[in-house]
Coordinates of C-alpha atoms in Angstrom, one line a residue:
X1 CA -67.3 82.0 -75.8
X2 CA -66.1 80.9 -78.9
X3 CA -67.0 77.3 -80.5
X4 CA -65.5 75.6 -83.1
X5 CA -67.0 72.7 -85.5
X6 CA -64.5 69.5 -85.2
X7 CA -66.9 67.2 -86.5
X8 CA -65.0 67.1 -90.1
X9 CA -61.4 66.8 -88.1
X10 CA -63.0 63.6 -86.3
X11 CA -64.3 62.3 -89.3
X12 CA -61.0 62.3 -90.5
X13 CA -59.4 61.0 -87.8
X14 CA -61.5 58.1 -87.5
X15 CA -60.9 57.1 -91.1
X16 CA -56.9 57.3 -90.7
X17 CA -57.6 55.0 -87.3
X18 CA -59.9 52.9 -89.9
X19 CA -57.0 53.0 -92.7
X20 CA -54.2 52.1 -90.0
X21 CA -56.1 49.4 -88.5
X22 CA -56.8 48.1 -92.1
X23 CA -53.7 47.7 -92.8
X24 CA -52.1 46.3 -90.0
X25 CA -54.7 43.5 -90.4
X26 CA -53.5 43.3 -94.2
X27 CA -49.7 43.3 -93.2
X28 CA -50.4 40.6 -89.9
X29 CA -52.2 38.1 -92.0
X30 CA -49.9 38.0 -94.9
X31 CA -48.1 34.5 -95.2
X32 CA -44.4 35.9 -95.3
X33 CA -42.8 38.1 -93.6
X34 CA -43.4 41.6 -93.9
X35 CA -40.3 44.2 -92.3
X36 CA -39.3 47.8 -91.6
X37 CA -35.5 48.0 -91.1
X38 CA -34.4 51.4 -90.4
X39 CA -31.6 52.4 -92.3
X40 CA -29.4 51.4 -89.3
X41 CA -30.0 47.8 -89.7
X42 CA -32.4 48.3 -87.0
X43 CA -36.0 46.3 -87.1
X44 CA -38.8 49.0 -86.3
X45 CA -41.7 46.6 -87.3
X46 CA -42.2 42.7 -88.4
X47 CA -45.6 41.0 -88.8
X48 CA -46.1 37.6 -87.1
X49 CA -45.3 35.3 -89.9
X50 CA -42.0 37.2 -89.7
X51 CA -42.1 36.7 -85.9
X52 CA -42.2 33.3 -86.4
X53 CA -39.8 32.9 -88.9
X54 CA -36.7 34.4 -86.4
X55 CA -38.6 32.4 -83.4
X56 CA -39.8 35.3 -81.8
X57 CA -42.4 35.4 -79.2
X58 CA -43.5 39.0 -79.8
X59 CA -42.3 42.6 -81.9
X60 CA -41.0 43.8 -78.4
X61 CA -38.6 40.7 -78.2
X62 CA -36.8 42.1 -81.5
X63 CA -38.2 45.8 -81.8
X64 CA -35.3 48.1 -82.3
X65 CA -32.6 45.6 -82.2
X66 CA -30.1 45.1 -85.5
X67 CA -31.1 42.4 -87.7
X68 CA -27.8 41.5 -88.5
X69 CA -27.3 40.3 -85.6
X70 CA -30.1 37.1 -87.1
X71 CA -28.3 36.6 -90.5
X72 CA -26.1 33.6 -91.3
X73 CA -22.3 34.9 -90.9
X74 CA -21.0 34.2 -94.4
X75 CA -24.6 35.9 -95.8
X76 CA -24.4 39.4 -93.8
X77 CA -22.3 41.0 -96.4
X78 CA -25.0 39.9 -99.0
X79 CA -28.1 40.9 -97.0
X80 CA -25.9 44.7 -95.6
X81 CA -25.7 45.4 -99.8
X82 CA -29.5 45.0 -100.4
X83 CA -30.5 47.0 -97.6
X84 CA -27.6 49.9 -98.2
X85 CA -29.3 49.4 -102.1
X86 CA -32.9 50.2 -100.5
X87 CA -31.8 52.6 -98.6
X88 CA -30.5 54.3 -101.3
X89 CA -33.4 54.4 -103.0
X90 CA -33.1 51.4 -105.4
X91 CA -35.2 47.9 -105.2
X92 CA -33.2 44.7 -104.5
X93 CA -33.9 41.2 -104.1
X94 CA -31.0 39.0 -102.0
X95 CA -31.1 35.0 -101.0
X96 CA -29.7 34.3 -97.6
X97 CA -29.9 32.1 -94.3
X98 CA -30.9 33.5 -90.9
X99 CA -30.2 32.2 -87.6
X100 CA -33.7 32.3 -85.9
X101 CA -33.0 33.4 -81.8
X102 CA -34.1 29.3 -80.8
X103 CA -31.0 28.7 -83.5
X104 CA -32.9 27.4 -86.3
X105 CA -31.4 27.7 -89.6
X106 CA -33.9 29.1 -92.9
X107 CA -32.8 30.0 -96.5
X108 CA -34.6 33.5 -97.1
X109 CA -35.6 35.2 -100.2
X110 CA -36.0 38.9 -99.7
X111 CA -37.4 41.5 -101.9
X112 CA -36.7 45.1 -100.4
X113 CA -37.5 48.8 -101.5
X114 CA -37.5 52.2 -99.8
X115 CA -39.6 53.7 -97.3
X116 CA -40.2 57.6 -97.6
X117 CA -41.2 59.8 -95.6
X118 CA -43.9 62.9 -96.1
X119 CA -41.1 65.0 -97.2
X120 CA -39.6 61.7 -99.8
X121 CA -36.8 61.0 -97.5
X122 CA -35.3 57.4 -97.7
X123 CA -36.0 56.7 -93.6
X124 CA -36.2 52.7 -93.8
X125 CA -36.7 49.7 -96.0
X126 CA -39.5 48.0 -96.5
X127 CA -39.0 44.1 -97.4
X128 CA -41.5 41.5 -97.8
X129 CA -39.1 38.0 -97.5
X130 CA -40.1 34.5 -97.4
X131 CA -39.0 31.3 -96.4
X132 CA -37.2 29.0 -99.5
X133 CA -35.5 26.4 -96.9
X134 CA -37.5 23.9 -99.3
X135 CA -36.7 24.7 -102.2
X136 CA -33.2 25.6 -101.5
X137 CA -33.2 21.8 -100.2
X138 CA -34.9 20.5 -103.6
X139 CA -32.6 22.5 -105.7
X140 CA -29.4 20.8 -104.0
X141 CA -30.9 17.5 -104.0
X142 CA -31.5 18.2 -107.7
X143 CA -27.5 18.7 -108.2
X144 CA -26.4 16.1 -106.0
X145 CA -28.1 13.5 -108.6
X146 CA -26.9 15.0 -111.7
X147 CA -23.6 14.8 -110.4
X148 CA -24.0 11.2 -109.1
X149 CA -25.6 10.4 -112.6
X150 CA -23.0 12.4 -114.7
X151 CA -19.8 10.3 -111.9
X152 CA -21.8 7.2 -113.4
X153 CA -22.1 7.7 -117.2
X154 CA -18.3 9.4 -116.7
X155 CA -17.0 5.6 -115.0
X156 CA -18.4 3.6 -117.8
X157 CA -16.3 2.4 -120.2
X158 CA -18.9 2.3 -123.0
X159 CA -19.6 5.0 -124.9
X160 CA -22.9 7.0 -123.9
X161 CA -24.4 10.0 -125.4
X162 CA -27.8 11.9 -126.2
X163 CA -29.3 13.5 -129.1
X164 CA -32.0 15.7 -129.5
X165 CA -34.8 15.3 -131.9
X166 CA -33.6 16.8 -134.6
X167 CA -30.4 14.6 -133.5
X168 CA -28.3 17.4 -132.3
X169 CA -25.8 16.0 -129.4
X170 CA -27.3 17.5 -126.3
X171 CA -24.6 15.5 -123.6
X172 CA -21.8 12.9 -123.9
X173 CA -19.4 10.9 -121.7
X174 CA -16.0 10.6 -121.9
X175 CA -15.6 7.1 -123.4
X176 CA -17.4 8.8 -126.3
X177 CA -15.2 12.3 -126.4
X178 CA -12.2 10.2 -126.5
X179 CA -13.5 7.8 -129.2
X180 CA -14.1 10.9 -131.1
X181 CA -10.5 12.1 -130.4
X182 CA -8.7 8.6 -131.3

């Protein structure tokens, strides 16, 4: 009869079971969404603020299904380059909308890099994305009123313009370009 010590192997075990579960609590609680697209386009794993984002009830709703298949139609060839990038090996950050699976519509900001394997092959991407519905919404609001200001100061026919501080002309209307030109 032969016996062998395991105790060490166990020990080391139980701290990669320790590690793993350590992490997955990091990754779960994490406010945005946390991925692992392989590079198929298929999702391998999502945490549940990503889960909620798409609308999804659970991982195994979505689990090895393409994630193309959740991305706005005119924003697939945007988000396909930054995962083809990451996949590649190089970082990338791309703005897009998804389509969440109860037909919700988000603006997403993604930032993705590679996943290697043991060996330092490109397997998957890892992308951490979050949710910029409101600022996308702030940002257009923003335009809309400097083009309804600008439309106003432009329909005046009184001359309107602004200077800097050191009086350096910062905007005019056109009443005052054309003053300048006649």
């Amino acid at each position: 009869v032969t016996t062998t010590d395991i105790s060490e192997r166990k020990n080391t075990e139980k701290k990669l079971i320790q590690n793993e579960e350590r992490l997955r609590t990091i990754i779960d609680n994490e406010p945005e969404c946390v991925k692992v697209v392989d590079k198929y386009g298929n999702l391998l794993d999502m945490n549940y603020a990503g889960l909620k984002m798409i609308e999804a009830e659970n991982l195994e709703q979505v689990k090895n299904k393409n994630v193309i298949d959740l991305i706005h139609p005119l924003d697939k060839k945007i988000y396909l380059d930054t995962h083809k990038q990451a996949c590649l090996g190089n970082k990338g950050i791309a703005r897009f909308r998804i389509i969440g699976l109860k037909n919700r519509e988000l603006w997403m900001e993604m930032h993705c890099v590679p996943l290697q394997n043991a060996e330092g092959k490109i397997y998957a991407a890892l992308s951490v994305t979050r949710d910029i519905t409101k600022q996308i919404k702030a940002e257009k609001e923003k335009e809309f009123e400097r083009i309804d200001k600008e439309a106003l100061i432009n329909s005046t026919r009184d001359s309107m313009w602004s200077v800097s501080k050191d009086f350096k002309l910062i905007a005019a209307n056109n009443a005052f370009v054309n003053a300048l030109r006649n």
